[in-house]
Amino acid sequence: GDSVTQMEGPVTLSEEAFLTINCTYTATGYPSLFWYVQYPGEGLQLLLKATKADDKGSNKGFEATYRKETTSFHLEKGSVQVSDSAVYFCALRTGGGNKLTFGTGTQLKVEL
Amino acid sequence: NAGVTQTPKFQVLKTGQSMTLQCAQDMNHEYMSWYRQDPGMGLRLIHYSVGAGITDQGEVPNGYNVSRSTTEDFPLRLLSAAPSQTSVYFCASSPGLKDGYTFGSGTRLTVV
């Protein structure tokens, strides 16, 4: 079945540091890939998406590239801020499927 | 534009009680889903719908019922609450198979 593996957290960074959160997946067919962010006490917000190989999703300084050859969708940001502190979820959705398959989430804490 | 609206935000139930978690979206999305989020378990799909009048089971459907009489509404019913159903419940909607889901802000349910 489909699965998503994310790096374990928590990840603690200083403000303005470079962020990478690794995500790899296993899926049948050609999934769409997503990153969601969850702030404390809130629901999940779609951060970015990519629907085919080599697509790059970007939003609010975050980027991720759909790498079919390595089945990866790593999240990056060049300079994190304290306000980026949240839990980040990688997810996939296969064509014809109604289910989002999520990774377990990576907590990011950014300190001054 | 309200997006996905869930009510109530918090609920405490006694074991054996029943209740309905409400979910409404105003984006005319065909696809809707219910997830539960538990520590260490990530998000798991309970039930989903691909349009009015059509519903199906997800990963963890036992103890829950759904119906979809209109495009806008997708209520989740707990038939006889159990402590194992203590969780945060999220409703989500999506316009198409390759799109991400828009999530509500969640209902935090405690069963005592």
mmCIF file of N, CA, C and O in Angstrom, chain A residues 18-103:
data_model
loop_
_atom_site.group_PDB
_atom_site.id
_atom_site.type_symbol
_atom_site.label_atom_id
_atom_site.label_comp_id
_atom_site.label_asym_id
_atom_site.label_seq_id
_atom_site.Cartn_x
_atom_site.Cartn_y
_atom_site.Cartn_z
ATOM 1 N N PHE A 18 19.028 27.356 7.529
ATOM 2 C CA PHE A 18 18.462 26.630 6.393
ATOM 3 C C PHE A 18 17.725 25.404 6.902
ATOM 4 O O PHE A 18 18.208 24.683 7.774
ATOM 5 N N LEU A 19 16.543 25.162 6.314
ATOM 6 C CA LEU A 19 15.711 24.040 6.730
ATOM 7 C C LEU A 19 15.604 23.002 5.627
ATOM 8 O O LEU A 19 15.359 23.347 4.460
ATOM 9 N N THR A 20 15.785 21.749 6.009
ATOM 10 C CA THR A 20 15.410 20.623 5.155
ATOM 11 C C THR A 20 14.648 19.621 6.000
ATOM 12 O O THR A 20 15.132 19.226 7.067
ATOM 13 N N ILE A 21 13.483 19.214 5.537
ATOM 14 C CA ILE A 21 12.747 18.107 6.152
ATOM 15 C C ILE A 21 12.579 17.056 5.067
ATOM 16 O O ILE A 21 11.961 17.306 4.031
ATOM 17 N N ASN A 22 13.150 15.885 5.316
ATOM 18 C CA ASN A 22 13.128 14.824 4.307
ATOM 19 C C ASN A 22 11.795 14.083 4.276
ATOM 20 O O ASN A 22 11.165 13.843 5.323
ATOM 21 N N CYS A 23 11.386 13.733 3.068
ATOM 22 C CA CYS A 23 10.162 12.958 2.866
ATOM 23 C C CYS A 23 10.378 12.013 1.693
ATOM 24 O O CYS A 23 10.794 12.448 0.616
ATOM 25 N N THR A 24 10.122 10.735 1.913
ATOM 26 C CA THR A 24 10.131 9.763 0.832
ATOM 27 C C THR A 24 8.810 9.026 0.840
ATOM 28 O O THR A 24 8.118 8.985 1.859
ATOM 29 N N TYR A 25 8.471 8.442 -0.303
ATOM 30 C CA TYR A 25 7.160 7.819 -0.403
ATOM 31 C C TYR A 25 7.219 6.510 -1.177
ATOM 32 O O TYR A 25 8.154 6.254 -1.937
ATOM 33 N N THR A 26 6.199 5.707 -0.966
ATOM 34 C CA THR A 26 5.940 4.495 -1.735
ATOM 35 C C THR A 26 4.511 4.573 -2.205
ATOM 36 O O THR A 26 3.606 4.806 -1.390
ATOM 37 N N ALA A 27 4.304 4.431 -3.497
ATOM 38 C CA ALA A 27 2.944 4.526 -4.025
ATOM 39 C C ALA A 27 2.835 3.774 -5.333
ATOM 40 O O ALA A 27 3.808 3.658 -6.083
ATOM 41 N N THR A 28 1.636 3.287 -5.602
ATOM 42 C CA THR A 28 1.348 2.725 -6.916
ATOM 43 C C THR A 28 0.893 3.872 -7.809
ATOM 44 O O THR A 28 0.253 4.812 -7.359
ATOM 45 N N GLY A 29 1.268 3.808 -9.060
ATOM 46 C CA GLY A 29 0.858 4.866 -9.966
ATOM 47 C C GLY A 29 1.661 6.142 -9.763
ATOM 48 O O GLY A 29 2.806 6.105 -9.296
ATOM 49 N N TYR A 30 1.047 7.259 -10.084
ATOM 50 C CA TYR A 30 1.739 8.548 -10.057
ATOM 51 C C TYR A 30 1.001 9.483 -9.099
ATOM 52 O O TYR A 30 0.039 10.141 -9.490
ATOM 53 N N PRO A 31 1.486 9.552 -7.867
ATOM 54 C CA PRO A 31 0.738 10.346 -6.877
ATOM 55 C C PRO A 31 0.954 11.835 -7.043
ATOM 56 O O PRO A 31 1.951 12.288 -7.630
ATOM 57 N N SER A 32 0.030 12.606 -6.506
ATOM 58 C CA SER A 32 0.255 14.018 -6.220
ATOM 59 C C SER A 32 0.857 14.091 -4.826
ATOM 60 O O SER A 32 0.499 13.311 -3.940
ATOM 61 N N LEU A 33 1.762 15.043 -4.633
ATOM 62 C CA LEU A 33 2.478 15.146 -3.365
ATOM 63 C C LEU A 33 2.212 16.509 -2.727
ATOM 64 O O LEU A 33 2.070 17.528 -3.432
ATOM 65 N N PHE A 34 2.158 16.510 -1.413
ATOM 66 C CA PHE A 34 1.756 17.709 -0.682
ATOM 67 C C PHE A 34 2.609 17.878 0.578
ATOM 68 O O PHE A 34 3.070 16.892 1.163
ATOM 69 N N TRP A 35 2.756 19.111 0.977
ATOM 70 C CA TRP A 35 3.220 19.452 2.326
ATOM 71 C C TRP A 35 2.133 20.272 3.005
ATOM 72 O O TRP A 35 1.620 21.250 2.420
ATOM 73 N N TYR A 36 1.799 19.840 4.227
ATOM 74 C CA TYR A 36 0.854 20.560 5.058
ATOM 75 C C TYR A 36 1.586 21.069 6.298
ATOM 76 O O TYR A 36 2.552 20.455 6.769
ATOM 77 N N VAL A 37 1.061 22.163 6.865
ATOM 78 C CA VAL A 37 1.613 22.703 8.102
ATOM 79 C C VAL A 37 0.476 22.819 9.121
ATOM 80 O O VAL A 37 -0.660 23.162 8.768
ATOM 81 N N GLN A 38 0.808 22.470 10.366
ATOM 82 C CA GLN A 38 -0.173 22.558 11.443
ATOM 83 C C GLN A 38 0.400 23.365 12.592
ATOM 84 O O GLN A 38 1.385 22.943 13.214
ATOM 85 N N TYR A 39 -0.214 24.499 12.870
ATOM 86 C CA TYR A 39 0.174 25.314 14.018
ATOM 87 C C TYR A 39 -0.585 24.827 15.244
ATOM 88 O O TYR A 39 -1.667 24.235 15.117
ATOM 89 N N PRO A 40 -0.077 25.058 16.422
ATOM 90 C CA PRO A 40 -0.703 24.525 17.637
ATOM 91 C C PRO A 40 -2.179 24.878 17.729
ATOM 92 O O PRO A 40 -2.572 26.032 17.571
ATOM 93 N N GLY A 41 -2.993 23.867 17.976
ATOM 94 C CA GLY A 41 -4.425 24.068 18.183
ATOM 95 C C GLY A 41 -5.216 24.342 16.917
ATOM 96 O O GLY A 41 -6.406 24.675 16.991
ATOM 97 N N GLU A 42 -4.569 24.208 15.766
ATOM 98 C CA GLU A 42 -5.256 24.508 14.509
ATOM 99 C C GLU A 42 -5.337 23.284 13.612
ATOM 100 O O GLU A 42 -4.736 22.245 13.884
ATOM 101 N N GLY A 43 -6.075 23.436 12.521
ATOM 102 C CA GLY A 43 -6.144 22.384 11.517
ATOM 103 C C GLY A 43 -4.940 22.439 10.601
ATOM 104 O O GLY A 43 -4.056 23.277 10.753
ATOM 105 N N LEU A 44 -4.905 21.525 9.651
ATOM 106 C CA LEU A 44 -3.805 21.466 8.701
ATOM 107 C C LEU A 44 -4.047 22.454 7.568
ATOM 108 O O LEU A 44 -5.172 22.570 7.069
ATOM 109 N N GLN A 45 -2.978 23.137 7.173
ATOM 110 C CA GLN A 45 -3.063 24.071 6.045
ATOM 111 C C GLN A 45 -2.174 23.550 4.929
ATOM 112 O O GLN A 45 -1.034 23.158 5.183
ATOM 113 N N LEU A 46 -2.700 23.582 3.724
ATOM 114 C CA LEU A 46 -1.890 23.176 2.583
ATOM 115 C C LEU A 46 -0.789 24.203 2.366
ATOM 116 O O LEU A 46 -1.060 25.391 2.186
ATOM 117 N N LEU A 47 0.453 23.736 2.363
ATOM 118 C CA LEU A 47 1.595 24.633 2.200
ATOM 119 C C LEU A 47 2.020 24.686 0.726
ATOM 120 O O LEU A 47 2.206 25.764 0.170
ATOM 121 N N LEU A 48 2.166 23.525 0.102
ATOM 122 C CA LEU A 48 2.518 23.480 -1.310
ATOM 123 C C LEU A 48 2.208 22.101 -1.860
ATOM 124 O O LEU A 48 1.990 21.157 -1.094
ATOM 125 N N LYS A 49 2.207 22.011 -3.192
ATOM 126 C CA LYS A 49 1.911 20.725 -3.818
ATOM 127 C C LYS A 49 2.665 20.605 -5.136
ATOM 128 O O LYS A 49 3.130 21.594 -5.711
ATOM 129 N N ALA A 50 2.765 19.354 -5.597
ATOM 130 C CA ALA A 50 3.326 19.059 -6.917
ATOM 131 C C ALA A 50 2.587 17.845 -7.456
ATOM 132 O O ALA A 50 2.351 16.886 -6.712
ATOM 133 N N THR A 51 2.210 17.897 -8.708
ATOM 134 C CA THR A 51 1.355 16.838 -9.243
ATOM 135 C C THR A 51 2.054 15.917 -10.230
ATOM 136 O O THR A 51 1.483 14.899 -10.621
ATOM 137 N N LYS A 52 3.278 16.264 -10.675
ATOM 138 C CA LYS A 52 3.985 15.347 -11.570
ATOM 139 C C LYS A 52 5.481 15.482 -11.375
ATOM 140 O O LYS A 52 5.980 16.464 -10.788
ATOM 141 N N ALA A 53 6.199 14.512 -11.901
ATOM 142 C CA ALA A 53 7.649 14.453 -11.723
ATOM 143 C C ALA A 53 8.319 15.742 -12.185
ATOM 144 O O ALA A 53 7.938 16.317 -13.202
ATOM 145 N N ASP A 54 9.297 16.191 -11.385
ATOM 146 C CA ASP A 54 10.122 17.379 -11.618
ATOM 147 C C ASP A 54 9.384 18.691 -11.353
ATOM 148 O O ASP A 54 9.987 19.766 -11.469
ATOM 149 N N ASP A 55 8.110 18.628 -11.005
ATOM 150 C CA ASP A 55 7.403 19.835 -10.584
ATOM 151 C C ASP A 55 8.015 20.360 -9.293
ATOM 152 O O ASP A 55 8.399 19.581 -8.411
ATOM 153 N N LYS A 56 8.069 21.670 -9.169
ATOM 154 C CA LYS A 56 8.489 22.287 -7.912
ATOM 155 C C LYS A 56 7.315 23.051 -7.344
ATOM 156 O O LYS A 56 6.768 23.940 -8.012
ATOM 157 N N GLY A 57 6.917 22.704 -6.131
ATOM 158 C CA GLY A 57 5.909 23.476 -5.427
ATOM 159 C C GLY A 57 6.591 24.506 -4.548
ATOM 160 O O GLY A 57 7.671 24.257 -4.004
ATOM 161 N N SER A 58 5.985 25.696 -4.421
ATOM 162 C CA SER A 58 6.585 26.717 -3.575
ATOM 163 C C SER A 58 5.506 27.607 -2.981
ATOM 164 O O SER A 58 4.453 27.835 -3.590
ATOM 165 N N ASN A 59 5.803 28.100 -1.775
ATOM 166 C CA ASN A 59 4.860 28.979 -1.092
ATOM 167 C C ASN A 59 5.540 29.530 0.154
ATOM 168 O O ASN A 59 6.185 28.781 0.902
ATOM 169 N N LYS A 60 5.435 30.807 0.392
ATOM 170 C CA LYS A 60 5.946 31.463 1.606
ATOM 171 C C LYS A 60 7.417 31.175 1.849
ATOM 172 O O LYS A 60 7.849 31.061 2.995
ATOM 173 N N GLY A 61 8.206 31.011 0.799
ATOM 174 C CA GLY A 61 9.628 30.760 0.937
ATOM 175 C C GLY A 61 9.980 29.285 1.039
ATOM 176 O O GLY A 61 11.147 28.924 0.985
ATOM 177 N N PHE A 62 8.983 28.419 1.181
ATOM 178 C CA PHE A 62 9.196 26.973 1.219
ATOM 179 C C PHE A 62 9.171 26.427 -0.209
ATOM 180 O O PHE A 62 8.413 26.913 -1.051
ATOM 181 N N GLU A 63 9.978 25.396 -0.446
ATOM 182 C CA GLU A 63 10.012 24.735 -1.744
ATOM 183 C C GLU A 63 10.146 23.237 -1.569
ATOM 184 O O GLU A 63 10.725 22.775 -0.575
ATOM 185 N N ALA A 64 9.616 22.504 -2.544
ATOM 186 C CA ALA A 64 9.834 21.056 -2.579
ATOM 187 C C ALA A 64 9.724 20.615 -4.029
ATOM 188 O O ALA A 64 8.857 21.097 -4.765
ATOM 189 N N THR A 65 10.607 19.703 -4.443
ATOM 190 C CA THR A 65 10.621 19.216 -5.819
ATOM 191 C C THR A 65 10.254 17.742 -5.855
ATOM 192 O O THR A 65 10.800 16.938 -5.090
ATOM 193 N N TYR A 66 9.364 17.391 -6.733
ATOM 194 C CA TYR A 66 8.872 16.015 -6.921
ATOM 195 C C TYR A 66 9.947 15.239 -7.664
ATOM 196 O O TYR A 66 10.174 15.431 -8.863
ATOM 197 N N ARG A 67 10.626 14.343 -6.976
ATOM 198 C CA ARG A 67 11.704 13.543 -7.550
ATOM 199 C C ARG A 67 11.236 12.099 -7.685
ATOM 200 O O ARG A 67 11.214 11.335 -6.700
ATOM 201 N N LYS A 68 10.854 11.734 -8.904
ATOM 202 C CA LYS A 68 10.313 10.381 -9.110
ATOM 203 C C LYS A 68 11.414 9.334 -8.987
ATOM 204 O O LYS A 68 11.188 8.233 -8.482
ATOM 205 N N GLU A 69 12.628 9.666 -9.439
ATOM 206 C CA GLU A 69 13.705 8.675 -9.449
ATOM 207 C C GLU A 69 14.135 8.278 -8.044
ATOM 208 O O GLU A 69 14.574 7.162 -7.825
ATOM 209 N N THR A 70 13.983 9.201 -7.090
ATOM 210 C CA THR A 70 14.338 8.894 -5.703
ATOM 211 C C THR A 70 13.101 8.800 -4.815
ATOM 212 O O THR A 70 13.246 8.632 -3.595
ATOM 213 N N THR A 71 11.932 8.879 -5.398
ATOM 214 C CA THR A 71 10.637 8.894 -4.678
ATOM 215 C C THR A 71 10.717 9.782 -3.449
ATOM 216 O O THR A 71 10.435 9.368 -2.318
ATOM 217 N N SER A 72 11.083 11.048 -3.701
ATOM 218 C CA SER A 72 11.261 11.977 -2.590
ATOM 219 C C SER A 72 10.573 13.299 -2.877
ATOM 220 O O SER A 72 10.304 13.659 -4.031
ATOM 221 N N PHE A 73 10.313 14.042 -1.792
ATOM 222 C CA PHE A 73 9.657 15.350 -1.888
ATOM 223 C C PHE A 73 10.110 16.153 -0.661
ATOM 224 O O PHE A 73 9.331 16.489 0.199
ATOM 225 N N HIS A 74 11.370 16.459 -0.599
ATOM 226 C CA HIS A 74 11.954 17.106 0.569
ATOM 227 C C HIS A 74 11.557 18.578 0.641
ATOM 228 O O HIS A 74 11.598 19.300 -0.360
ATOM 229 N N LEU A 75 11.223 19.029 1.834
ATOM 230 C CA LEU A 75 10.822 20.419 2.058
ATOM 231 C C LEU A 75 12.047 21.244 2.437
ATOM 232 O O LEU A 75 12.828 20.823 3.301
ATOM 233 N N GLU A 76 12.198 22.429 1.821
ATOM 234 C CA GLU A 76 13.339 23.299 2.109
ATOM 235 C C GLU A 76 12.888 24.736 2.267
ATOM 236 O O GLU A 76 11.907 25.166 1.666
ATOM 237 N N LYS A 77 13.648 25.458 3.096
ATOM 238 C CA LYS A 77 13.477 26.899 3.199
ATOM 239 C C LYS A 77 14.837 27.501 3.507
ATOM 240 O O LYS A 77 15.553 26.993 4.377
ATOM 241 N N GLY A 78 15.149 28.564 2.833
ATOM 242 C CA GLY A 78 16.489 29.137 2.947
ATOM 243 C C GLY A 78 16.764 29.827 4.263
ATOM 244 O O GLY A 78 17.900 29.833 4.746
ATOM 245 N N SER A 79 15.749 30.424 4.877
ATOM 246 C CA SER A 79 15.955 31.199 6.100
ATOM 247 C C SER A 79 14.683 31.130 6.937
ATOM 248 O O SER A 79 13.691 31.787 6.618
ATOM 249 N N VAL A 80 14.711 30.321 7.984
ATOM 250 C CA VAL A 80 13.489 30.119 8.774
ATOM 251 C C VAL A 80 13.310 31.250 9.782
ATOM 252 O O VAL A 80 14.267 31.912 10.201
ATOM 253 N N GLN A 81 12.069 31.441 10.153
ATOM 254 C CA GLN A 81 11.698 32.446 11.147
ATOM 255 C C GLN A 81 11.026 31.759 12.332
ATOM 256 O O GLN A 81 10.530 30.635 12.203
ATOM 257 N N VAL A 82 10.971 32.464 13.446
ATOM 258 C CA VAL A 82 10.300 31.909 14.624
ATOM 259 C C VAL A 82 8.866 31.534 14.299
ATOM 260 O O VAL A 82 8.344 30.520 14.774
ATOM 261 N N SER A 83 8.228 32.312 13.439
ATOM 262 C CA SER A 83 6.832 32.066 13.070
ATOM 263 C C SER A 83 6.641 30.793 12.243
ATOM 264 O O SER A 83 5.503 30.367 12.031
ATOM 265 N N ASP A 84 7.721 30.172 11.798
ATOM 266 C CA ASP A 84 7.640 28.903 11.058
ATOM 267 C C ASP A 84 7.535 27.709 12.000
ATOM 268 O O ASP A 84 7.359 26.575 11.538
ATOM 269 N N SER A 85 7.648 27.932 13.279
ATOM 270 C CA SER A 85 7.542 26.849 14.253
ATOM 271 C C SER A 85 6.165 26.206 14.155
ATOM 272 O O SER A 85 5.138 26.872 14.309
ATOM 273 N N ALA A 86 6.136 24.911 13.872
ATOM 274 C CA ALA A 86 4.878 24.199 13.620
ATOM 275 C C ALA A 86 5.226 22.735 13.380
ATOM 276 O O ALA A 86 6.392 22.340 13.429
ATOM 277 N N VAL A 87 4.190 21.941 13.097
ATOM 278 C CA VAL A 87 4.394 20.553 12.669
ATOM 279 C C VAL A 87 4.135 20.481 11.169
ATOM 280 O O VAL A 87 3.123 21.005 10.685
ATOM 281 N N TYR A 88 5.036 19.838 10.453
ATOM 282 C CA TYR A 88 4.948 19.733 8.997
ATOM 283 C C TYR A 88 4.684 18.285 8.598
ATOM 284 O O TYR A 88 5.360 17.368 9.062
ATOM 285 N N PHE A 89 3.680 18.117 7.735
ATOM 286 C CA PHE A 89 3.276 16.785 7.280
ATOM 287 C C PHE A 89 3.482 16.670 5.780
ATOM 288 O O PHE A 89 3.004 17.512 5.014
ATOM 289 N N CYS A 90 4.132 15.606 5.373
ATOM 290 C CA CYS A 90 4.221 15.237 3.963
ATOM 291 C C CYS A 90 3.070 14.278 3.670
ATOM 292 O O CYS A 90 2.708 13.454 4.529
ATOM 293 N N ALA A 91 2.475 14.386 2.479
ATOM 294 C CA ALA A 91 1.334 13.528 2.165
ATOM 295 C C ALA A 91 1.293 13.247 0.671
ATOM 296 O O ALA A 91 1.838 14.001 -0.131
ATOM 297 N N LEU A 92 0.635 12.163 0.311
ATOM 298 C CA LEU A 92 0.438 11.835 -1.096
ATOM 299 C C LEU A 92 -1.011 11.455 -1.356
ATOM 300 O O LEU A 92 -1.730 11.034 -0.455
ATOM 301 N N ARG A 93 -1.383 11.600 -2.606
ATOM 302 C CA ARG A 93 -2.721 11.206 -3.032
ATOM 303 C C ARG A 93 -2.576 10.593 -4.413
ATOM 304 O O ARG A 93 -2.060 11.232 -5.329
ATOM 305 N N THR A 94 -2.997 9.350 -4.573
ATOM 306 C CA THR A 94 -2.877 8.697 -5.863
ATOM 307 C C THR A 94 -4.110 8.974 -6.707
ATOM 308 O O THR A 94 -5.225 9.105 -6.178
ATOM 309 N N GLY A 95 -3.920 9.041 -8.000
ATOM 310 C CA GLY A 95 -5.023 9.290 -8.909
ATOM 311 C C GLY A 95 -6.090 8.228 -8.760
ATOM 312 O O GLY A 95 -5.804 7.039 -8.718
ATOM 313 N N GLY A 96 -7.308 8.638 -8.638
ATOM 314 C CA GLY A 96 -8.391 7.686 -8.432
ATOM 315 C C GLY A 96 -8.617 7.379 -6.972
ATOM 316 O O GLY A 96 -9.595 6.731 -6.617
ATOM 317 N N GLY A 97 -7.696 7.865 -6.109
ATOM 318 C CA GLY A 97 -7.862 7.614 -4.684
ATOM 319 C C GLY A 97 -8.430 8.837 -3.987
ATOM 320 O O GLY A 97 -8.130 9.960 -4.349
ATOM 321 N N ASN A 98 -9.217 8.603 -2.981
ATOM 322 C CA ASN A 98 -9.785 9.712 -2.238
ATOM 323 C C ASN A 98 -9.084 9.935 -0.919
ATOM 324 O O ASN A 98 -9.474 10.769 -0.130
ATOM 325 N N LYS A 99 -8.047 9.167 -0.709
ATOM 326 C CA LYS A 99 -7.386 9.220 0.575
ATOM 327 C C LYS A 99 -6.063 9.953 0.462
ATOM 328 O O LYS A 99 -5.288 9.728 -0.462
ATOM 329 N N LEU A 100 -5.820 10.839 1.431
ATOM 330 C CA LEU A 100 -4.496 11.408 1.622
ATOM 331 C C LEU A 100 -3.740 10.490 2.572
ATOM 332 O O LEU A 100 -4.223 10.218 3.663
ATOM 333 N N THR A 101 -2.578 10.031 2.152
ATOM 334 C CA THR A 101 -1.723 9.249 3.032
ATOM 335 C C THR A 101 -0.678 10.182 3.618
ATOM 336 O O THR A 101 0.082 10.813 2.874
ATOM 337 N N PHE A 102 -0.643 10.259 4.942
ATOM 338 C CA PHE A 102 0.238 11.213 5.616
ATOM 339 C C PHE A 102 1.457 10.532 6.218
ATOM 340 O O PHE A 102 1.389 9.375 6.644
ATOM 341 N N GLY A 103 2.544 11.280 6.271
ATOM 342 C CA GLY A 103 3.632 10.904 7.148
ATOM 343 C C GLY A 103 3.237 11.241 8.583
ATOM 344 O O GLY A 103 2.182 11.819 8.839
#
